CSV table of C-alpha atoms in Angstrom, one decimal:
chain,number,residue,atom,x,y,z
A,1,UNK,CA,5.8,19.5,-24.5
A,2,UNK,CA,6.8,23.1,-25.1
A,3,UNK,CA,7.4,25.3,-22.1
A,4,UNK,CA,8.8,28.7,-21.5
A,5,UNK,CA,12.5,28.9,-20.5
A,6,UNK,CA,12.0,29.5,-16.8
A,7,UNK,CA,9.5,26.6,-16.5
A,8,UNK,CA,11.8,24.2,-18.4
A,9,UNK,CA,14.7,25.3,-16.2
A,10,UNK,CA,12.7,24.7,-13.0
A,11,UNK,CA,11.6,21.3,-14.2
A,12,UNK,CA,15.1,20.2,-15.1
A,13,UNK,CA,16.4,21.4,-11.7
A,14,UNK,CA,13.7,19.4,-10.0
A,15,UNK,CA,14.4,16.2,-12.0
A,16,UNK,CA,18.1,16.6,-11.3
A,17,UNK,CA,17.4,17.1,-7.7
A,18,UNK,CA,15.3,14.0,-7.4
A,19,UNK,CA,17.9,12.0,-9.3
A,20,UNK,CA,20.5,12.6,-6.6
A,21,UNK,CA,18.7,10.3,-4.2
A,22,UNK,CA,20.8,11.4,-1.2
A,23,UNK,CA,18.0,12.1,1.2
A,24,UNK,CA,16.3,8.8,1.8
A,25,UNK,CA,12.6,8.7,2.3
A,26,UNK,CA,11.6,11.1,-0.4
A,27,UNK,CA,13.5,9.0,-2.8
A,28,UNK,CA,11.4,6.0,-1.7
A,29,UNK,CA,8.5,7.5,-3.6
A,30,UNK,CA,10.2,9.5,-6.4
A,31,UNK,CA,11.7,7.8,-9.4
A,32,UNK,CA,15.1,9.2,-10.6
A,33,UNK,CA,15.4,10.6,-14.0
A,34,UNK,CA,17.0,7.6,-15.7
A,35,UNK,CA,14.1,5.4,-14.5
A,36,UNK,CA,11.7,7.5,-16.5
A,37,UNK,CA,10.7,7.1,-20.1
A,38,UNK,CA,11.2,10.7,-20.9
A,39,UNK,CA,13.1,13.5,-19.1
A,40,UNK,CA,9.9,15.6,-18.5
A,41,UNK,CA,8.0,12.8,-16.7
A,42,UNK,CA,8.1,12.2,-12.9
A,43,UNK,CA,6.5,9.2,-11.3
A,44,UNK,CA,5.4,9.1,-7.7
A,45,UNK,CA,5.0,5.8,-5.9
A,46,UNK,CA,3.0,4.7,-3.0
A,47,UNK,CA,4.6,2.1,-0.8
A,48,UNK,CA,1.8,-0.4,-1.2
A,49,UNK,CA,0.0,1.3,-4.0
A,50,UNK,CA,0.3,2.5,-7.5
A,51,UNK,CA,2.4,4.7,-9.6
A,52,UNK,CA,1.3,7.9,-11.2
A,53,UNK,CA,3.0,10.2,-13.7
A,54,UNK,CA,3.0,13.7,-12.2
A,55,UNK,CA,3.4,15.6,-15.5
A,56,UNK,CA,1.1,13.4,-17.7
A,57,UNK,CA,-1.9,15.7,-17.4
A,58,UNK,CA,-0.3,19.1,-17.1
A,59,UNK,CA,-1.2,22.2,-19.0
A,60,UNK,CA,1.2,24.0,-21.4
A,61,UNK,CA,3.3,25.3,-18.4
A,62,UNK,CA,3.7,22.0,-16.6
A,63,UNK,CA,0.9,22.6,-14.0
A,64,UNK,CA,-2.1,20.5,-13.1
A,65,UNK,CA,-5.6,21.6,-12.5
A,66,UNK,CA,-7.2,20.9,-9.1
A,67,UNK,CA,-9.2,18.0,-10.5
A,68,UNK,CA,-6.0,16.3,-11.8
A,69,UNK,CA,-4.1,17.0,-8.6
A,70,UNK,CA,-6.9,15.5,-6.5
A,71,UNK,CA,-7.0,12.4,-8.7
A,72,UNK,CA,-3.2,12.0,-8.5
A,73,UNK,CA,-3.3,12.0,-4.7
A,74,UNK,CA,-6.1,9.5,-4.7
A,75,UNK,CA,-4.4,7.3,-7.2
A,76,UNK,CA,-1.1,7.4,-5.3
A,77,UNK,CA,-2.6,6.7,-1.9
A,78,UNK,CA,-4.8,3.9,-3.0
A,79,UNK,CA,-3.0,0.6,-2.7
A,80,UNK,CA,-3.1,-3.1,-1.8
A,81,UNK,CA,-4.1,-2.1,1.8
A,82,UNK,CA,-7.6,-1.9,0.4
A,83,UNK,CA,-7.7,-5.7,0.4
A,84,UNK,CA,-7.2,-5.8,4.2
A,85,UNK,CA,-9.7,-3.0,5.2
A,86,UNK,CA,-12.7,-5.5,5.6
A,87,UNK,CA,-10.5,-7.7,7.8
A,88,UNK,CA,-9.5,-4.6,9.8
A,89,UNK,CA,-13.1,-3.6,10.3
A,90,UNK,CA,-13.8,-7.2,11.6
A,91,UNK,CA,-10.9,-7.0,14.0
A,92,UNK,CA,-12.0,-3.6,15.3
A,93,UNK,CA,-15.7,-4.2,15.3
A,94,UNK,CA,-18.1,-2.8,12.8
A,95,UNK,CA,-19.0,0.5,14.6
A,96,UNK,CA,-15.5,1.2,15.9
A,97,UNK,CA,-14.1,0.2,12.5
A,98,UNK,CA,-16.1,2.9,10.7
A,99,UNK,CA,-15.2,5.5,13.4
A,100,UNK,CA,-11.5,4.6,13.2
A,101,UNK,CA,-11.4,5.0,9.4
A,102,UNK,CA,-12.9,8.5,9.8
A,103,UNK,CA,-10.6,9.5,12.7
A,104,UNK,CA,-7.4,8.1,11.2
A,105,UNK,CA,-8.3,9.9,7.9
A,106,UNK,CA,-8.7,13.2,9.8
A,107,UNK,CA,-5.5,12.7,11.9
A,108,UNK,CA,-3.3,11.7,9.0
A,109,UNK,CA,-4.7,14.6,6.9
A,110,UNK,CA,-3.8,17.0,9.7
A,111,UNK,CA,-0.3,15.6,9.9
A,112,UNK,CA,-0.1,16.0,6.1
A,113,UNK,CA,-1.0,19.7,6.4
A,114,UNK,CA,2.0,20.0,8.8
A,115,UNK,CA,4.2,18.3,6.2
A,116,UNK,CA,3.1,20.7,3.4
A,117,UNK,CA,3.7,23.8,5.7
A,118,UNK,CA,7.0,22.6,7.2
A,119,UNK,CA,9.1,23.7,4.2
A,120,UNK,CA,7.6,27.2,4.2
A,121,UNK,CA,8.5,27.7,7.9
A,122,UNK,CA,12.3,27.6,7.2
A,123,UNK,CA,13.5,31.2,6.9
A,124,UNK,CA,16.2,32.7,4.6
A,125,UNK,CA,16.8,29.4,2.7
A,126,UNK,CA,15.6,28.5,-0.8
A,127,UNK,CA,13.5,25.4,-0.1
A,128,UNK,CA,11.7,25.3,-3.5
A,129,UNK,CA,13.3,21.9,-4.4
A,130,UNK,CA,13.0,20.4,-0.9
A,131,UNK,CA,10.9,17.5,0.0
A,132,UNK,CA,9.9,16.6,3.6
A,133,UNK,CA,12.9,14.4,4.4
A,134,UNK,CA,15.2,17.4,3.5
A,135,UNK,CA,13.3,19.4,6.1
A,136,UNK,CA,13.9,16.5,8.6
A,137,UNK,CA,17.6,16.7,7.7
A,138,UNK,CA,17.6,20.5,8.3
A,139,UNK,CA,16.1,20.1,11.7
A,140,UNK,CA,17.7,16.9,13.0
A,141,UNK,CA,21.0,16.7,11.0
A,142,UNK,CA,22.5,13.3,10.2
A,143,UNK,CA,20.1,11.6,12.6
A,144,UNK,CA,17.2,12.8,10.5
A,145,UNK,CA,19.0,11.7,7.4
A,146,UNK,CA,19.8,8.1,8.5
A,147,UNK,CA,16.5,7.6,10.4
A,148,UNK,CA,14.7,8.6,7.2
A,149,UNK,CA,16.7,6.0,5.3
A,150,UNK,CA,15.8,3.4,7.9
A,151,UNK,CA,12.0,4.1,7.9
A,152,UNK,CA,12.0,4.5,4.1
A,153,UNK,CA,13.5,1.0,3.7
A,154,UNK,CA,10.9,-0.4,6.1
A,155,UNK,CA,8.2,1.0,3.9
A,156,UNK,CA,9.8,-0.2,0.7
A,157,UNK,CA,10.9,-3.7,1.8
A,158,UNK,CA,7.5,-4.1,3.6
A,159,UNK,CA,5.8,-3.2,0.4
A,160,UNK,CA,7.8,-5.7,-1.6
A,161,UNK,CA,7.2,-8.5,0.9
A,162,UNK,CA,3.4,-7.8,0.8
A,163,UNK,CA,3.7,-7.9,-3.0
A,164,UNK,CA,5.4,-11.3,-3.0
A,165,UNK,CA,2.8,-12.8,-0.7
A,166,UNK,CA,0.0,-11.4,-2.8
A,167,UNK,CA,1.6,-12.4,-6.1
A,168,UNK,CA,2.1,-15.9,-4.8
A,169,UNK,CA,-1.6,-16.0,-3.8
A,170,UNK,CA,-2.9,-14.6,-7.1
A,171,UNK,CA,-0.6,-16.8,-9.2
A,172,UNK,CA,-1.6,-19.9,-7.3
A,173,UNK,CA,-5.4,-19.2,-7.7
A,174,UNK,CA,-4.9,-18.2,-11.4
A,175,UNK,CA,-3.0,-21.3,-12.2
A,176,UNK,CA,-5.5,-23.5,-10.4
A,177,UNK,CA,-8.4,-21.9,-12.2
A,178,UNK,CA,-6.7,-22.4,-15.6
A,179,UNK,CA,-5.7,-26.0,-15.0
A,180,UNK,CA,-9.2,-27.0,-13.8
A,181,UNK,CA,-10.9,-25.2,-16.7
A,182,UNK,CA,-8.6,-26.8,-19.3
A,183,UNK,CA,-9.0,-30.3,-17.9
A,184,UNK,CA,-12.7,-29.9,-17.2
A,185,UNK,CA,-12.2,-30.6,-13.5
A,186,UNK,CA,-14.9,-29.7,-10.9
A,187,UNK,CA,-13.1,-29.0,-7.6
A,188,UNK,CA,-14.2,-27.6,-4.3
A,189,UNK,CA,-12.1,-26.6,-1.4
A,190,UNK,CA,-12.4,-28.6,1.8
A,191,UNK,CA,-13.6,-25.6,3.8
A,192,UNK,CA,-16.9,-24.4,5.0
A,193,UNK,CA,-18.8,-22.2,2.5
A,194,UNK,CA,-22.1,-21.2,1.1
A,195,UNK,CA,-23.9,-23.0,-1.6
A,196,UNK,CA,-25.2,-21.6,-4.9
A,197,UNK,CA,-23.6,-19.6,-7.8
A,198,UNK,CA,-22.3,-16.8,-5.4
A,199,UNK,CA,-20.2,-19.1,-3.3
A,200,UNK,CA,-18.3,-17.6,-0.3
A,201,UNK,CA,-15.8,-19.7,1.6
A,202,UNK,CA,-14.1,-19.6,5.0
A,203,UNK,CA,-10.5,-20.8,4.5
A,204,UNK,CA,-9.5,-20.0,8.1
A,205,UNK,CA,-12.1,-22.5,9.4
A,206,UNK,CA,-10.1,-25.5,8.0
A,207,UNK,CA,-7.4,-25.0,10.6
A,208,UNK,CA,-5.8,-22.3,12.7
A,209,UNK,CA,-3.0,-22.0,10.1
A,210,UNK,CA,-3.1,-20.0,6.8
A,211,UNK,CA,-5.2,-21.7,4.1
A,212,UNK,CA,-3.5,-24.4,2.2
A,213,UNK,CA,-4.0,-26.0,-1.1
A,214,UNK,CA,-6.6,-28.6,0.0
A,215,UNK,CA,-9.4,-29.7,-2.3
A,216,UNK,CA,-11.5,-32.6,-3.3
A,217,UNK,CA,-12.3,-33.7,-6.9
A,218,UNK,CA,-16.0,-34.1,-7.8
A,219,UNK,CA,-15.3,-35.2,-11.4
A,220,UNK,CA,-12.1,-35.6,-13.3
A,221,UNK,CA,-10.8,-37.6,-16.2
A,222,UNK,CA,-7.4,-38.0,-14.7
A,223,UNK,CA,-7.1,-38.1,-10.9
A,224,UNK,CA,-3.4,-39.0,-10.9
A,225,UNK,CA,-2.6,-35.9,-13.0
A,226,UNK,CA,-4.6,-33.7,-10.8
A,227,UNK,CA,-3.0,-35.0,-7.6
A,228,UNK,CA,0.4,-34.4,-9.2
A,229,UNK,CA,-0.6,-30.8,-10.1
A,230,UNK,CA,-1.8,-30.3,-6.5
A,231,UNK,CA,1.6,-31.4,-5.2
A,232,UNK,CA,3.6,-29.2,-7.5
A,233,UNK,CA,1.3,-26.2,-7.4
A,234,UNK,CA,1.0,-25.4,-3.7
A,235,UNK,CA,0.3,-21.9,-2.5
A,236,UNK,CA,3.0,-21.7,0.2
A,237,UNK,CA,5.4,-24.5,-0.6
A,238,UNK,CA,6.1,-24.2,-4.3
A,239,UNK,CA,4.5,-21.1,-6.0
A,240,UNK,CA,6.5,-18.5,-4.0
A,241,UNK,CA,9.7,-20.1,-5.3
A,242,UNK,CA,8.4,-20.1,-9.0
A,243,UNK,CA,8.2,-16.3,-8.9
A,244,UNK,CA,12.0,-16.1,-8.3
A,245,UNK,CA,12.7,-17.2,-11.9
A,246,UNK,CA,10.7,-14.3,-13.3
A,247,UNK,CA,11.2,-11.4,-10.8
A,248,UNK,CA,14.8,-11.8,-9.6
A,249,UNK,CA,16.3,-11.2,-13.1
A,250,UNK,CA,14.0,-8.1,-13.5
A,251,UNK,CA,15.3,-6.7,-10.2
A,252,UNK,CA,18.9,-6.8,-11.6
A,253,UNK,CA,18.1,-4.5,-14.5
A,254,UNK,CA,20.0,-1.2,-14.3
A,255,UNK,CA,16.9,0.7,-15.4
A,256,UNK,CA,13.4,-0.8,-15.3
A,257,UNK,CA,11.9,2.2,-16.9
A,258,UNK,CA,9.7,0.0,-19.2
A,259,UNK,CA,7.6,-1.0,-16.3
A,260,UNK,CA,6.7,2.6,-15.4
A,261,UNK,CA,4.5,2.6,-18.5
A,262,UNK,CA,2.0,0.3,-16.8
A,263,UNK,CA,1.1,2.7,-13.9
A,264,UNK,CA,-2.5,3.0,-15.2
A,265,UNK,CA,-3.1,-0.6,-14.1
A,266,UNK,CA,-3.2,0.5,-10.5
A,267,UNK,CA,-6.2,2.7,-11.2
A,268,UNK,CA,-7.9,0.0,-13.3
A,269,UNK,CA,-7.4,-2.5,-10.5
A,270,UNK,CA,-9.0,-0.3,-7.8
A,271,UNK,CA,-11.9,0.6,-10.0
A,272,UNK,CA,-12.5,-3.1,-10.8
A,273,UNK,CA,-12.3,-4.0,-7.1
A,274,UNK,CA,-15.0,-1.4,-6.3
A,275,UNK,CA,-17.1,-2.9,-9.2
A,276,UNK,CA,-16.6,-6.4,-7.9
A,277,UNK,CA,-17.6,-5.5,-4.3
A,278,UNK,CA,-20.7,-3.8,-5.6
A,279,UNK,CA,-21.8,-6.7,-7.7
A,280,UNK,CA,-21.1,-9.3,-5.0
A,281,UNK,CA,-23.0,-7.2,-2.4
A,282,UNK,CA,-26.0,-6.9,-4.7
A,283,UNK,CA,-26.1,-10.7,-5.1
A,284,UNK,CA,-25.4,-11.7,-1.5
A,285,UNK,CA,-27.5,-9.1,0.2
A,286,UNK,CA,-26.8,-7.5,3.6
A,287,UNK,CA,-26.2,-9.6,6.6
A,288,UNK,CA,-25.9,-7.4,9.7
A,289,UNK,CA,-27.0,-7.8,13.3
A,290,UNK,CA,-25.9,-5.2,15.7
A,291,UNK,CA,-24.2,-6.9,18.7
A,292,UNK,CA,-22.7,-4.3,20.9
A,293,UNK,CA,-20.8,-6.0,23.6
A,294,UNK,CA,-20.8,-9.8,23.3
A,295,UNK,CA,-19.7,-12.2,20.6
A,296,UNK,CA,-21.7,-15.0,19.2
A,297,UNK,CA,-21.2,-17.6,16.5
A,298,UNK,CA,-22.0,-15.3,13.6
A,299,UNK,CA,-21.5,-11.7,14.6
A,300,UNK,CA,-18.5,-9.9,16.1
A,301,UNK,CA,-19.1,-7.1,18.7
A,302,UNK,CA,-19.3,-3.5,17.5
A,303,UNK,CA,-16.3,-2.6,19.6
A,304,UNK,CA,-13.2,-4.9,20.0
A,305,UNK,CA,-10.0,-4.6,21.9
A,306,UNK,CA,-8.1,-5.6,18.7
A,307,UNK,CA,-8.9,-2.2,17.1
A,308,UNK,CA,-5.1,-1.2,16.9
A,309,UNK,CA,-4.7,-3.8,14.1
A,310,UNK,CA,-7.0,-1.6,12.0
A,311,UNK,CA,-5.2,1.6,12.9
A,312,UNK,CA,-1.9,0.0,11.9
A,313,UNK,CA,-3.3,-0.9,8.4
A,314,UNK,CA,-4.9,2.6,8.1
A,315,UNK,CA,-1.6,4.3,8.9
A,316,UNK,CA,-0.2,2.9,5.7
A,317,UNK,CA,-3.5,3.2,3.8
A,318,UNK,CA,-3.4,7.0,4.3
A,319,UNK,CA,0.3,7.3,4.0
A,320,UNK,CA,1.4,9.9,1.3
A,321,UNK,CA,3.5,12.2,3.5
A,322,UNK,CA,6.8,11.5,1.7
A,323,UNK,CA,5.6,12.7,-1.7
A,324,UNK,CA,2.8,15.1,-1.0
A,325,UNK,CA,4.9,18.2,-1.5
A,326,UNK,CA,5.9,17.0,-5.0
A,327,UNK,CA,2.3,16.4,-5.9
A,328,UNK,CA,1.1,19.7,-4.7
A,329,UNK,CA,3.8,21.8,-6.1
A,330,UNK,CA,2.5,21.0,-9.6
A,331,UNK,CA,-0.9,22.3,-8.7
A,332,UNK,CA,-1.8,25.3,-11.0
A,333,UNK,CA,-3.5,27.2,-8.1
A,334,UNK,CA,-1.3,26.9,-5.1
A,335,UNK,CA,-3.9,28.6,-2.9
A,336,UNK,CA,-6.1,25.6,-3.4
A,337,UNK,CA,-3.6,23.1,-2.0
A,338,UNK,CA,-5.3,22.7,1.4
A,339,UNK,CA,-8.7,22.3,-0.3
A,340,UNK,CA,-7.5,19.8,-2.9
A,341,UNK,CA,-5.6,17.7,-0.3
A,342,UNK,CA,-8.7,17.6,1.9
A,343,UNK,CA,-10.9,16.5,-1.0
A,344,UNK,CA,-8.4,13.8,-2.0
A,345,UNK,CA,-8.3,12.4,1.5
A,346,UNK,CA,-12.1,12.5,1.7
A,347,UNK,CA,-12.3,10.4,-1.5
A,348,UNK,CA,-9.6,8.0,-0.3
A,349,UNK,CA,-11.5,7.5,3.0
A,350,UNK,CA,-14.8,7.1,1.1
A,351,UNK,CA,-13.2,4.4,-1.1
A,352,UNK,CA,-11.9,2.5,1.9
A,353,UNK,CA,-15.2,2.9,3.8
A,354,UNK,CA,-17.2,1.7,0.8
A,355,UNK,CA,-15.1,-1.4,0.2
A,356,UNK,CA,-14.7,-2.3,3.9
A,357,UNK,CA,-18.3,-1.7,4.9
A,358,UNK,CA,-19.8,-3.4,1.9
A,359,UNK,CA,-17.7,-6.5,2.2
A,360,UNK,CA,-18.3,-6.8,5.9
A,361,UNK,CA,-22.0,-6.1,5.7
A,362,UNK,CA,-22.6,-8.5,2.7
A,363,UNK,CA,-20.6,-11.4,4.1
A,364,UNK,CA,-23.1,-14.2,4.5
A,365,UNK,CA,-23.4,-14.6,8.2
A,366,UNK,CA,-25.2,-16.9,8.9
A,367,UNK,CA,-24.3,-19.5,7.7
A,368,UNK,CA,-20.7,-18.4,8.0
A,369,UNK,CA,-19.2,-16.3,10.8
A,370,UNK,CA,-17.9,-12.8,10.2
A,371,UNK,CA,-14.7,-14.1,11.7
A,372,UNK,CA,-14.1,-15.9,8.4
A,373,UNK,CA,-13.3,-12.6,6.6
A,374,UNK,CA,-9.7,-13.0,5.4
A,375,UNK,CA,-6.8,-10.5,5.5
A,376,UNK,CA,-7.1,-10.5,1.7
A,377,UNK,CA,-10.9,-10.5,1.1
A,378,UNK,CA,-10.4,-12.1,-2.3
A,379,UNK,CA,-9.5,-15.3,-0.5
A,380,UNK,CA,-13.1,-15.5,0.6
A,381,UNK,CA,-14.1,-16.2,-3.0
A,382,UNK,CA,-13.1,-19.6,-4.5
A,383,UNK,CA,-10.5,-19.9,-7.2
A,384,UNK,CA,-13.2,-20.8,-9.8
A,385,UNK,CA,-15.1,-17.5,-9.2
A,386,UNK,CA,-14.9,-15.7,-12.5
A,387,UNK,CA,-15.0,-12.1,-11.2
A,388,UNK,CA,-12.4,-12.9,-8.6
A,389,UNK,CA,-10.2,-14.6,-11.2
A,390,UNK,CA,-10.3,-11.4,-13.3
A,391,UNK,CA,-9.4,-9.3,-10.2
A,392,UNK,CA,-6.5,-11.6,-9.4
A,393,UNK,CA,-5.2,-11.3,-13.0
A,394,UNK,CA,-5.3,-7.5,-12.9
A,395,UNK,CA,-3.6,-7.3,-9.6
A,396,UNK,CA,-1.0,-10.0,-10.5
A,397,UNK,CA,0.1,-8.2,-13.6
A,398,UNK,CA,0.1,-4.8,-11.9
A,399,UNK,CA,2.3,-6.0,-9.1
A,400,UNK,CA,4.7,-7.8,-11.4
A,401,UNK,CA,5.3,-4.4,-13.2
A,402,UNK,CA,5.5,-2.3,-10.0
A,403,UNK,CA,7.7,-4.8,-8.1
A,404,UNK,CA,10.9,-4.1,-10.2
A,405,UNK,CA,10.4,-0.4,-9.7
A,406,UNK,CA,10.2,-0.7,-5.9
A,407,UNK,CA,13.3,-2.9,-6.0
A,408,UNK,CA,15.1,-0.3,-8.0
A,409,UNK,CA,14.2,2.5,-5.6
A,410,UNK,CA,15.3,0.4,-2.7
A,411,UNK,CA,18.6,-0.3,-4.5
A,412,UNK,CA,19.2,3.3,-5.3
A,413,UNK,CA,18.6,4.5,-1.8
A,414,UNK,CA,20.6,1.9,0.0
A,415,UNK,CA,23.6,1.4,-2.3
A,416,UNK,CA,24.0,5.0,-3.2
A,417,UNK,CA,23.9,6.0,0.4
A,418,UNK,CA,26.6,3.5,1.4
A,419,UNK,CA,28.7,3.2,-1.8
A,420,UNK,CA,27.9,6.5,-3.6
A,421,UNK,CA,26.8,4.5,-6.6
A,422,UNK,CA,23.4,3.0,-7.3
A,423,UNK,CA,25.0,0.1,-9.2
A,424,UNK,CA,28.5,-0.4,-7.7
A,425,UNK,CA,28.8,-4.0,-9.1
A,426,UNK,CA,26.7,-6.9,-10.2
A,427,UNK,CA,27.6,-8.7,-6.9
A,428,UNK,CA,26.4,-5.8,-4.7
A,429,UNK,CA,23.1,-5.6,-6.5
A,430,UNK,CA,22.6,-9.4,-6.6
A,431,UNK,CA,23.2,-9.7,-2.9
A,432,UNK,CA,20.7,-7.0,-2.1
A,433,UNK,CA,18.1,-8.4,-4.4
A,434,UNK,CA,18.5,-11.9,-3.1
A,435,UNK,CA,18.0,-10.7,0.4
A,436,UNK,CA,14.9,-8.8,-0.6
A,437,UNK,CA,13.5,-11.7,-2.6
A,438,UNK,CA,14.4,-14.1,0.2
A,439,UNK,CA,12.4,-12.0,2.7
A,440,UNK,CA,9.4,-12.2,0.4
A,441,UNK,CA,9.7,-16.0,-0.1
A,442,UNK,CA,10.2,-16.6,3.6
A,443,UNK,CA,7.1,-14.6,4.5
A,444,UNK,CA,5.0,-16.2,1.7
A,445,UNK,CA,6.1,-19.6,3.0
A,446,UNK,CA,5.7,-19.1,6.7
A,447,UNK,CA,3.7,-16.0,7.4
A,448,UNK,CA,1.4,-15.2,4.4
A,449,UNK,CA,-0.7,-12.7,6.4
A,450,UNK,CA,-0.8,-9.4,4.5
A,451,UNK,CA,-2.8,-7.6,7.1
A,452,UNK,CA,-0.1,-8.3,9.7
A,453,UNK,CA,2.7,-7.3,7.4
A,454,UNK,CA,0.9,-4.1,6.4
A,455,UNK,CA,0.1,-3.0,10.0
A,456,UNK,CA,3.6,-3.7,11.2
A,457,UNK,CA,5.3,-1.8,8.4
A,458,UNK,CA,2.6,0.9,8.4
A,459,UNK,CA,2.8,1.6,12.1
A,460,UNK,CA,6.7,1.7,11.9
A,461,UNK,CA,7.2,4.1,9.0
A,462,UNK,CA,4.1,6.0,10.0
A,463,UNK,CA,5.6,6.7,13.5
A,464,UNK,CA,8.3,8.8,11.9
A,465,UNK,CA,6.7,10.4,8.8
A,466,UNK,CA,3.1,10.7,10.0
A,467,UNK,CA,3.2,11.4,13.7
A,468,UNK,CA,6.7,12.3,15.1
A,469,UNK,CA,8.6,14.3,12.5
A,470,UNK,CA,5.7,16.6,11.3
A,471,UNK,CA,4.7,17.3,14.9
A,472,UNK,CA,8.3,17.9,16.2
A,473,UNK,CA,9.2,20.2,13.3
A,474,UNK,CA,6.0,22.2,13.7
A,475,UNK,CA,6.7,22.7,17.4
A,476,UNK,CA,10.3,23.6,16.9
A,477,UNK,CA,9.4,26.1,14.2
A,478,UNK,CA,6.8,27.8,16.4
A,479,UNK,CA,9.3,27.9,19.3
A,480,UNK,CA,12.0,29.5,17.2
A,481,UNK,CA,9.5,32.1,16.0
A,482,UNK,CA,8.4,32.8,19.5
A,483,UNK,CA,4.8,31.6,18.7
A,484,UNK,CA,4.6,28.3,20.6
A,485,UNK,CA,1.6,28.1,22.9
A,486,UNK,CA,0.8,25.4,25.5
A,487,UNK,CA,-2.3,24.1,23.7
A,488,UNK,CA,-0.2,23.6,20.5
A,489,UNK,CA,2.5,21.9,22.4
A,490,UNK,CA,0.1,19.6,24.2
A,491,UNK,CA,-1.8,18.7,21.0
A,492,UNK,CA,1.3,17.7,19.1
A,493,UNK,CA,2.8,15.8,22.1
A,494,UNK,CA,-0.5,13.9,22.2
A,495,UNK,CA,-0.2,13.1,18.4
A,496,UNK,CA,3.4,11.8,19.0
A,497,UNK,CA,2.1,9.6,21.8
A,498,UNK,CA,-0.7,8.3,19.6
A,499,UNK,CA,1.8,7.2,17.0
A,500,UNK,CA,4.0,5.5,19.6
A,501,UNK,CA,1.1,3.7,21.1
A,502,UNK,CA,-0.1,2.6,17.7
A,503,UNK,CA,3.3,1.0,17.0
A,504,UNK,CA,3.6,-0.7,20.4
A,505,UNK,CA,0.0,-2.0,20.2
A,506,UNK,CA,0.8,-3.9,17.0
A,507,UNK,CA,3.2,-6.2,19.0
A,508,UNK,CA,0.8,-6.6,21.9
A,509,UNK,CA,-2.5,-7.5,20.1
C-alpha cells in the first residue's frame, strides 16, 4: 500500500514500538512485527476473543473510516465469553441480568473513555506511540510495569485455559458426532431432555459434577466397538490429552504468523452463533414466567444473590482497555473517537443481550428447569444436533488457530521481560509452554467450567485495567493540574471499590 513519507515513517515507528514488547499488558493484545504476515499489518487480540487486522481496511493514508473502526472494536471485544452470557443471566436472575449487562457496559465504557484520555493528560512528553500500560508506567514506575505484566499474564493464561477447555469440549462432541454418523449409531445421552427434532438436554441434572461421556445405544451394529470408543473418547479423561499432540508443537514455533491469517473466523463464528440462537428460539418458542422473589422447579427468581458471577463474566466480555488506543488512533476522524467507541460498545452490549436473553427465554421450561442452562450454552444441545455441530466445528478451528498466537504473546512478554529475549532457548520455551498446556489440561480434566474461569480471570485483570488504573490516573492528573474536585474524587473512588468488590465476590459466591 502506497503512503506518503511521513505516514510510512509513523507506521514504521509504531510497528517498531510494539515489537519491543517491554511494557507488558499492551503487548498482550498487540502482535509484534515478526508475527505479522507483512510489515504494514498490525493485529489486535482480545483475551478471550478474536483477532483483527488493524490496517486491513484503511484508506490510502493508513486511516480507517468510522464504520471500520466501530466494526474493529466490536470484532475485537466479542469473544468466547458470549457462550457464558445465558448462564450468567440465569445466575443473576432474568431482570437483574439484563440490568447488569446494561450497567456494566456503561461503566466499562466510561472507564474506557478515561483510558483514551489518559495519554493526552501527560504534559511536555511525546506520547503519540504510547499505549495505556506505558501511561501506567509513567505514573506508577516499576510497580506499574510489573503489575501490568502480572495482570496481563492472568488475562492471557486465563484465555488459553478457557480455550483448552472449550477445544476439548468441541473436539469431543465433534468426534462423537462423526463416529456415530459413520457407524449409523443412534445414541442418546442419559440426561433429562425434551423430545422431538429440536432436542434440548440438561447435562447438569445427571449429577452434581460436570457432564461426562455417558450415553445409551438405541441401535448399533457393533456394541463392543462403540463401548471401546466411549472408553477412549472421553470428554475429561482422554480428549484434553489428545490436543497436546497437535497444539504443543505449534506453541514452540518461533513465529506463528501463518495463523494470523485466519482472524476472519472469529467474526464468522459470532455471526453463526447469532444465527443459531435465532433459529433455535424460533423453533422452541418463548418460555418465560416472571417469578420475582421465590424459586420454583422451572423458573429462577428475577433477582439472585449470585449476580456477581455475571459481573465477573461481563468484566472480561467488555474488556478492550489494553488496545483501545491503538484501534482509535487509526480512526480517520479523531474527533469522532468518543462517538465511535460508544457505538461499538452499544453494539457489543446489544449482541450479548440478544444471545443471552434469547437463549434464556427460549429454554424449554417446563419440562426442563432454567437451572439446566450450561456455562457453555452449546452443551444444552446434544452432540447429534446438526446446527450445534457446525458451530462447534467453526469454534474449534478458530480456537486452534488463535491458541498458538496467544501462546506466542505470552512467551514474548514473559521471557523477554526476564531474559531480554523472546526465544532464549528451546528449553526455556518448552518449559513455559508445558506449564501453560499443563494448566489447560488440568482445568479441562478437573474443572471444565468456562464461566467460572472467565469470571475469575475477568475480575482479576479487570480490577487493574478497567477500574483501578484508569480511575487513579485520572484523579492524579486532575490533582496535578489543580482541577480535582470532591465529586470527581468520590466517583472514582467508588469505581475502584466496585472493581475490588467484584473481584472479592467471585471467591465468596
